[in-house]
């Protein structure tokens, strides 16, 4: 018996059911890579950030997340290069899906129990998503804006329900707006830290202040 279609598990009907010592034998999720592209790019290199938001309260299977990730990655890699972006999958499929297997072979009627003991066995995993929750985030250069938006539009077809594409006002994956980032960066109050930034406080020993000044 193959996988059930994802429409059977689209809605959040029950409580969250994560993998635990009580819930064993859960198959591995299909999605294994959550960061792709040029993930080591400095925070200054990719100022533009585009999000794909979910517009419904639902469940998205790990297979759908993997299909959407591959779709967006292939389109951007083909049209602007594999080092022109950093994509992050913001959902993790922790919710375990169950199936009450029924036998369909000859003589199965004597083995089947119908709805007796109908609590199912683990079949797959899904992410529980709220309205307005981010599914994918992509940071890139400003000239790749149209390519990234088109890649997320194509990835939308892999998911049930409605999604929205939103161009963020923030600088990359940081919490600062573009204007605040440029002001704070030029004033030396920020220190690049991978794809994020560290906030340099005014307090602290003078030696640390001088060290920072020398580095800048």
PDB file of C-alpha atoms in Angstrom:
ATOM      1  CA  UNK A   1       0.000   0.000   0.000  1.00  0.00           C
ATOM      2  CA  UNK A   2       1.474   3.399  -1.044  1.00  0.00           C
ATOM      3  CA  UNK A   3       1.308   6.825   0.552  1.00  0.00           C
ATOM      4  CA  UNK A   4      -2.042   8.447   1.050  1.00  0.00           C
ATOM      5  CA  UNK A   5      -2.442  11.735  -0.842  1.00  0.00           C
ATOM      6  CA  UNK A   6      -1.604  14.829   1.221  1.00  0.00           C
ATOM      7  CA  UNK A   7      -5.236  16.043   1.020  1.00  0.00           C
ATOM      8  CA  UNK A   8      -6.041  13.430   3.696  1.00  0.00           C
ATOM      9  CA  UNK A   9      -3.763  15.270   6.150  1.00  0.00           C
ATOM     10  CA  UNK A  10      -4.218  18.860   5.059  1.00  0.00           C
ATOM     11  CA  UNK A  11      -6.107  20.208   8.091  1.00  0.00           C
ATOM     12  CA  UNK A  12      -4.974  20.537  11.707  1.00  0.00           C
ATOM     13  CA  UNK A  13      -7.659  18.364  13.285  1.00  0.00           C
ATOM     14  CA  UNK A  14      -5.835  16.859  16.267  1.00  0.00           C
ATOM     15  CA  UNK A  15      -3.196  17.876  18.765  1.00  0.00           C
ATOM     16  CA  UNK A  16       0.463  17.989  17.776  1.00  0.00           C
ATOM     17  CA  UNK A  17       1.900  14.463  17.799  1.00  0.00           C
ATOM     18  CA  UNK A  18       5.725  14.664  17.746  1.00  0.00           C
ATOM     19  CA  UNK A  19       8.242  11.831  17.654  1.00  0.00           C
ATOM     20  CA  UNK A  20       9.055  10.716  21.204  1.00  0.00           C
ATOM     21  CA  UNK A  21       9.904   7.657  23.280  1.00  0.00           C
ATOM     22  CA  UNK A  22       6.196   6.773  23.160  1.00  0.00           C
ATOM     23  CA  UNK A  23       5.830   7.383  19.403  1.00  0.00           C
ATOM     24  CA  UNK A  24       8.509   5.210  17.832  1.00  0.00           C
ATOM     25  CA  UNK A  25       9.160   3.863  14.358  1.00  0.00           C
ATOM     26  CA  UNK A  26       8.593   7.220  12.645  1.00  0.00           C
ATOM     27  CA  UNK A  27       9.967   7.337   9.068  1.00  0.00           C
ATOM     28  CA  UNK A  28      12.549  10.055   8.352  1.00  0.00           C
ATOM     29  CA  UNK A  29      11.160  13.254   6.788  1.00  0.00           C
ATOM     30  CA  UNK A  30      11.799  13.651   3.066  1.00  0.00           C
ATOM     31  CA  UNK A  31      13.325  17.100   3.541  1.00  0.00           C
ATOM     32  CA  UNK A  32      16.853  16.957   4.983  1.00  0.00           C
ATOM     33  CA  UNK A  33      18.372  20.264   3.754  1.00  0.00           C
ATOM     34  CA  UNK A  34      17.050  23.500   5.254  1.00  0.00           C
ATOM     35  CA  UNK A  35      19.760  25.952   4.102  1.00  0.00           C
ATOM     36  CA  UNK A  36      20.925  26.085   0.501  1.00  0.00           C
ATOM     37  CA  UNK A  37      22.639  28.380  -1.955  1.00  0.00           C
ATOM     38  CA  UNK A  38      25.515  30.561  -0.773  1.00  0.00           C
ATOM     39  CA  UNK A  39      24.789  30.288   2.928  1.00  0.00           C
ATOM     40  CA  UNK A  40      28.207  31.590   4.002  1.00  0.00           C
ATOM     41  CA  UNK A  41      27.691  34.907   2.179  1.00  0.00           C
ATOM     42  CA  UNK A  42      28.370  37.964   4.330  1.00  0.00           C
ATOM     43  CA  UNK A  43      25.391  39.929   5.645  1.00  0.00           C
ATOM     44  CA  UNK A  44      26.355  42.957   3.499  1.00  0.00           C
ATOM     45  CA  UNK A  45      26.238  40.991   0.218  1.00  0.00           C
ATOM     46  CA  UNK A  46      22.530  40.088   0.145  1.00  0.00           C
ATOM     47  CA  UNK A  47      20.355  43.047   1.226  1.00  0.00           C
ATOM     48  CA  UNK A  48      17.071  41.883  -0.362  1.00  0.00           C
ATOM     49  CA  UNK A  49      14.877  39.359   1.470  1.00  0.00           C
ATOM     50  CA  UNK A  50      11.705  37.742   0.053  1.00  0.00           C
ATOM     51  CA  UNK A  51       9.361  35.494   2.062  1.00  0.00           C
ATOM     52  CA  UNK A  52       6.742  32.929   1.086  1.00  0.00           C
ATOM     53  CA  UNK A  53       3.934  33.120   3.674  1.00  0.00           C
ATOM     54  CA  UNK A  54       1.178  30.620   4.341  1.00  0.00           C
ATOM     55  CA  UNK A  55      -2.314  32.145   4.262  1.00  0.00           C
ATOM     56  CA  UNK A  56      -4.166  29.221   5.894  1.00  0.00           C
ATOM     57  CA  UNK A  57      -4.017  27.195   9.086  1.00  0.00           C
ATOM     58  CA  UNK A  58      -3.027  23.773   7.768  1.00  0.00           C
ATOM     59  CA  UNK A  59      -0.427  21.016   7.659  1.00  0.00           C
ATOM     60  CA  UNK A  60       2.277  20.809   4.976  1.00  0.00           C
ATOM     61  CA  UNK A  61       3.876  17.397   4.461  1.00  0.00           C
ATOM     62  CA  UNK A  62       7.646  16.922   4.388  1.00  0.00           C
ATOM     63  CA  UNK A  63       7.316  15.677   0.778  1.00  0.00           C
ATOM     64  CA  UNK A  64       5.647  18.951  -0.267  1.00  0.00           C
ATOM     65  CA  UNK A  65       8.339  21.007   1.506  1.00  0.00           C
ATOM     66  CA  UNK A  66      11.061  19.058  -0.329  1.00  0.00           C
ATOM     67  CA  UNK A  67       9.285  19.500  -3.685  1.00  0.00           C
ATOM     68  CA  UNK A  68       8.918  23.263  -3.118  1.00  0.00           C
ATOM     69  CA  UNK A  69      12.552  23.592  -2.040  1.00  0.00           C
ATOM     70  CA  UNK A  70      13.803  21.769  -5.166  1.00  0.00           C
ATOM     71  CA  UNK A  71      11.519  23.816  -7.443  1.00  0.00           C
ATOM     72  CA  UNK A  72      12.686  27.206  -6.112  1.00  0.00           C
ATOM     73  CA  UNK A  73      16.347  26.172  -5.985  1.00  0.00           C
ATOM     74  CA  UNK A  74      16.376  24.895  -9.592  1.00  0.00           C
ATOM     75  CA  UNK A  75      14.747  28.027 -10.996  1.00  0.00           C
ATOM     76  CA  UNK A  76      17.082  30.495  -9.246  1.00  0.00           C
ATOM     77  CA  UNK A  77      20.208  28.387  -9.957  1.00  0.00           C
ATOM     78  CA  UNK A  78      19.301  28.247 -13.645  1.00  0.00           C
ATOM     79  CA  UNK A  79      18.477  31.931 -14.122  1.00  0.00           C
ATOM     80  CA  UNK A  80      20.866  33.786 -11.796  1.00  0.00           C
ATOM     81  CA  UNK A  81      23.431  31.194 -10.668  1.00  0.00           C
ATOM     82  CA  UNK A  82      23.759  28.894  -7.668  1.00  0.00           C
ATOM     83  CA  UNK A  83      25.839  31.429  -5.717  1.00  0.00           C
ATOM     84  CA  UNK A  84      23.460  34.353  -6.191  1.00  0.00           C
ATOM     85  CA  UNK A  85      21.168  33.630  -3.216  1.00  0.00           C
ATOM     86  CA  UNK A  86      20.757  32.029   0.204  1.00  0.00           C
ATOM     87  CA  UNK A  87      17.504  30.162   0.785  1.00  0.00           C
ATOM     88  CA  UNK A  88      16.221  28.994   4.141  1.00  0.00           C
ATOM     89  CA  UNK A  89      13.326  26.599   4.814  1.00  0.00           C
ATOM     90  CA  UNK A  90      11.561  28.021   7.878  1.00  0.00           C
ATOM     91  CA  UNK A  91       9.259  25.055   8.622  1.00  0.00           C
ATOM     92  CA  UNK A  92      10.255  21.773  10.236  1.00  0.00           C
ATOM     93  CA  UNK A  93       7.974  18.717   9.898  1.00  0.00           C
ATOM     94  CA  UNK A  94       7.743  17.562  13.530  1.00  0.00           C
ATOM     95  CA  UNK A  95       4.107  16.387  13.461  1.00  0.00           C
ATOM     96  CA  UNK A  96       3.755  12.619  12.891  1.00  0.00           C
ATOM     97  CA  UNK A  97       0.979  11.448  10.529  1.00  0.00           C
ATOM     98  CA  UNK A  98      -0.747   8.137  11.267  1.00  0.00           C
ATOM     99  CA  UNK A  99      -2.490   5.552   9.089  1.00  0.00           C
ATOM    100  CA  UNK A 100      -4.844   2.726  10.103  1.00  0.00           C
ATOM    101  CA  UNK A 101      -3.772   0.156   7.521  1.00  0.00           C
ATOM    102  CA  UNK A 102      -6.460  -2.008   5.970  1.00  0.00           C
ATOM    103  CA  UNK A 103      -5.690  -5.236   4.133  1.00  0.00           C
ATOM    104  CA  UNK A 104      -7.112  -5.524   0.626  1.00  0.00           C
ATOM    105  CA  UNK A 105      -5.888  -8.974  -0.446  1.00  0.00           C
ATOM    106  CA  UNK A 106      -7.996 -12.142  -0.784  1.00  0.00           C
ATOM    107  CA  UNK A 107      -9.179 -13.558   2.534  1.00  0.00           C
ATOM    108  CA  UNK A 108      -8.545 -10.228   4.258  1.00  0.00           C
ATOM    109  CA  UNK A 109     -12.056 -10.109   5.702  1.00  0.00           C
ATOM    110  CA  UNK A 110     -11.118 -12.698   8.358  1.00  0.00           C
ATOM    111  CA  UNK A 111      -7.974 -10.765   9.359  1.00  0.00           C
ATOM    112  CA  UNK A 112      -9.407  -7.251   9.341  1.00  0.00           C
ATOM    113  CA  UNK A 113     -10.821  -5.701  12.480  1.00  0.00           C
ATOM    114  CA  UNK A 114     -12.544  -2.649  10.928  1.00  0.00           C
ATOM    115  CA  UNK A 115     -12.654   0.190  13.470  1.00  0.00           C
ATOM    116  CA  UNK A 116     -11.548  -1.972  16.398  1.00  0.00           C
ATOM    117  CA  UNK A 117      -8.179  -0.685  17.681  1.00  0.00           C
ATOM    118  CA  UNK A 118      -8.167   1.998  14.994  1.00  0.00           C
ATOM    119  CA  UNK A 119      -5.227   4.053  16.366  1.00  0.00           C
ATOM    120  CA  UNK A 120      -2.875   4.199  13.383  1.00  0.00           C
ATOM    121  CA  UNK A 121       0.821   3.543  12.857  1.00  0.00           C
ATOM    122  CA  UNK A 122       3.238   6.361  11.898  1.00  0.00           C
ATOM    123  CA  UNK A 123       3.233   6.957   8.133  1.00  0.00           C
ATOM    124  CA  UNK A 124       5.079  10.255   7.568  1.00  0.00           C
ATOM    125  CA  UNK A 125       5.649  13.733   8.956  1.00  0.00           C
ATOM    126  CA  UNK A 126       4.196  17.191   8.380  1.00  0.00           C
ATOM    127  CA  UNK A 127       4.686  20.771   9.569  1.00  0.00           C
ATOM    128  CA  UNK A 128       1.811  22.512  11.339  1.00  0.00           C
ATOM    129  CA  UNK A 129       1.481  26.015   9.869  1.00  0.00           C
ATOM    130  CA  UNK A 130      -0.449  29.080  11.036  1.00  0.00           C
ATOM    131  CA  UNK A 131      -1.777  32.000   9.024  1.00  0.00           C
ATOM    132  CA  UNK A 132       1.048  34.395   8.197  1.00  0.00           C
ATOM    133  CA  UNK A 133       3.802  31.906   9.062  1.00  0.00           C
ATOM    134  CA  UNK A 134       6.874  31.974   6.807  1.00  0.00           C
ATOM    135  CA  UNK A 135       7.534  28.855   4.711  1.00  0.00           C
ATOM    136  CA  UNK A 136      10.634  29.922   2.723  1.00  0.00           C
ATOM    137  CA  UNK A 137      12.939  32.944   3.059  1.00  0.00           C
ATOM    138  CA  UNK A 138      15.424  33.916   0.355  1.00  0.00           C
ATOM    139  CA  UNK A 139      18.068  36.639   0.637  1.00  0.00           C
ATOM    140  CA  UNK A 140      19.770  37.910  -2.496  1.00  0.00           C
ATOM    141  CA  UNK A 141      20.953  41.024  -4.367  1.00  0.00           C
ATOM    142  CA  UNK A 142      18.463  43.666  -5.483  1.00  0.00           C
ATOM    143  CA  UNK A 143      18.915  42.880  -9.182  1.00  0.00           C
ATOM    144  CA  UNK A 144      17.663  39.271  -8.626  1.00  0.00           C
ATOM    145  CA  UNK A 145      14.307  40.398  -7.230  1.00  0.00           C
ATOM    146  CA  UNK A 146      12.186  39.271 -10.215  1.00  0.00           C
ATOM    147  CA  UNK A 147      13.905  35.840 -10.410  1.00  0.00           C
ATOM    148  CA  UNK A 148      13.378  35.126  -6.694  1.00  0.00           C
ATOM    149  CA  UNK A 149       9.707  36.178  -6.793  1.00  0.00           C
ATOM    150  CA  UNK A 150       9.101  33.931  -9.833  1.00  0.00           C
ATOM    151  CA  UNK A 151      10.847  30.986  -8.122  1.00  0.00           C
ATOM    152  CA  UNK A 152       8.580  31.328  -5.062  1.00  0.00           C
ATOM    153  CA  UNK A 153       5.523  31.657  -7.315  1.00  0.00           C
ATOM    154  CA  UNK A 154       6.438  28.306  -8.876  1.00  0.00           C
ATOM    155  CA  UNK A 155       7.073  26.738  -5.455  1.00  0.00           C
ATOM    156  CA  UNK A 156       3.523  27.753  -4.413  1.00  0.00           C
ATOM    157  CA  UNK A 157       2.110  25.084  -6.757  1.00  0.00           C
ATOM    158  CA  UNK A 158       3.648  22.361  -4.569  1.00  0.00           C
ATOM    159  CA  UNK A 159       1.511  23.310  -1.554  1.00  0.00           C
ATOM    160  CA  UNK A 160      -2.179  23.061  -0.765  1.00  0.00           C
ATOM    161  CA  UNK A 161      -4.096  26.207   0.146  1.00  0.00           C
ATOM    162  CA  UNK A 162      -3.099  29.814  -0.437  1.00  0.00           C
ATOM    163  CA  UNK A 163       0.309  31.420  -0.062  1.00  0.00           C
ATOM    164  CA  UNK A 164       1.557  34.992  -0.369  1.00  0.00           C
ATOM    165  CA  UNK A 165       4.898  36.321  -1.566  1.00  0.00           C
ATOM    166  CA  UNK A 166       6.134  39.258   0.504  1.00  0.00           C
ATOM    167  CA  UNK A 167       9.204  41.418  -0.119  1.00  0.00           C
ATOM    168  CA  UNK A 168      10.648  42.229   3.294  1.00  0.00           C
ATOM    169  CA  UNK A 169      11.592  45.747   4.402  1.00  0.00           C
ATOM    170  CA  UNK A 170      14.397  44.279   6.515  1.00  0.00           C
ATOM    171  CA  UNK A 171      18.037  43.962   5.465  1.00  0.00           C
ATOM    172  CA  UNK A 172      18.563  40.290   4.549  1.00  0.00           C
ATOM    173  CA  UNK A 173      17.771  37.931   7.443  1.00  0.00           C
ATOM    174  CA  UNK A 174      18.444  40.594  10.100  1.00  0.00           C
ATOM    175  CA  UNK A 175      15.784  42.259  12.267  1.00  0.00           C
ATOM    176  CA  UNK A 176      16.775  45.772  11.175  1.00  0.00           C
ATOM    177  CA  UNK A 177      15.074  47.793   8.457  1.00  0.00           C
ATOM    178  CA  UNK A 178      17.268  48.889   5.564  1.00  0.00           C
ATOM    179  CA  UNK A 179      17.553  52.485   6.760  1.00  0.00           C
ATOM    180  CA  UNK A 180      18.392  51.471  10.350  1.00  0.00           C
ATOM    181  CA  UNK A 181      20.936  48.906   9.131  1.00  0.00           C
ATOM    182  CA  UNK A 182      22.793  51.409   6.920  1.00  0.00           C
ATOM    183  CA  UNK A 183      22.802  54.037   9.699  1.00  0.00           C
ATOM    184  CA  UNK A 184      24.008  51.629  12.416  1.00  0.00           C
ATOM    185  CA  UNK A 185      26.578  49.976  10.122  1.00  0.00           C
ATOM    186  CA  UNK A 186      28.119  53.307   9.099  1.00  0.00           C
ATOM    187  CA  UNK A 187      28.181  54.402  12.763  1.00  0.00           C
ATOM    188  CA  UNK A 188      30.075  51.168  13.653  1.00  0.00           C
ATOM    189  CA  UNK A 189      27.384  49.849  16.001  1.00  0.00           C
ATOM    190  CA  UNK A 190      27.044  46.544  14.139  1.00  0.00           C
ATOM    191  CA  UNK A 191      29.472  43.716  13.559  1.00  0.00           C
ATOM    192  CA  UNK A 192      28.810  41.149  10.757  1.00  0.00           C
ATOM    193  CA  UNK A 193      28.227  37.655  12.133  1.00  0.00           C
ATOM    194  CA  UNK A 194      27.556  35.263   9.236  1.00  0.00           C
ATOM    195  CA  UNK A 195      24.144  36.035   7.753  1.00  0.00           C
ATOM    196  CA  UNK A 196      23.210  38.068  10.860  1.00  0.00           C
ATOM    197  CA  UNK A 197      24.785  40.953  12.791  1.00  0.00           C
ATOM    198  CA  UNK A 198      25.962  41.454  16.361  1.00  0.00           C
ATOM    199  CA  UNK A 199      24.930  44.615  18.191  1.00  0.00           C
ATOM    200  CA  UNK A 200      27.932  46.338  19.743  1.00  0.00           C
ATOM    201  CA  UNK A 201      26.969  47.910  23.064  1.00  0.00           C
ATOM    202  CA  UNK A 202      28.365  51.190  24.297  1.00  0.00           C
ATOM    203  CA  UNK A 203      28.964  49.674  27.756  1.00  0.00           C
ATOM    204  CA  UNK A 204      31.938  47.496  28.688  1.00  0.00           C
ATOM    205  CA  UNK A 205      35.684  47.788  29.275  1.00  0.00           C
ATOM    206  CA  UNK A 206      37.671  50.438  27.399  1.00  0.00           C
ATOM    207  CA  UNK A 207      40.074  47.770  26.074  1.00  0.00           C
ATOM    208  CA  UNK A 208      37.223  46.097  24.181  1.00  0.00           C
ATOM    209  CA  UNK A 209      36.188  49.475  22.734  1.00  0.00           C
ATOM    210  CA  UNK A 210      39.721  50.168  21.467  1.00  0.00           C
ATOM    211  CA  UNK A 211      39.990  46.667  19.990  1.00  0.00           C
ATOM    212  CA  UNK A 212      36.773  47.222  18.051  1.00  0.00           C
ATOM    213  CA  UNK A 213      37.980  50.603  16.839  1.00  0.00           C
ATOM    214  CA  UNK A 214      41.244  49.068  15.582  1.00  0.00           C
ATOM    215  CA  UNK A 215      39.343  46.287  13.773  1.00  0.00           C
ATOM    216  CA  UNK A 216      37.032  48.811  12.127  1.00  0.00           C
TER     217      UNK A 216
END
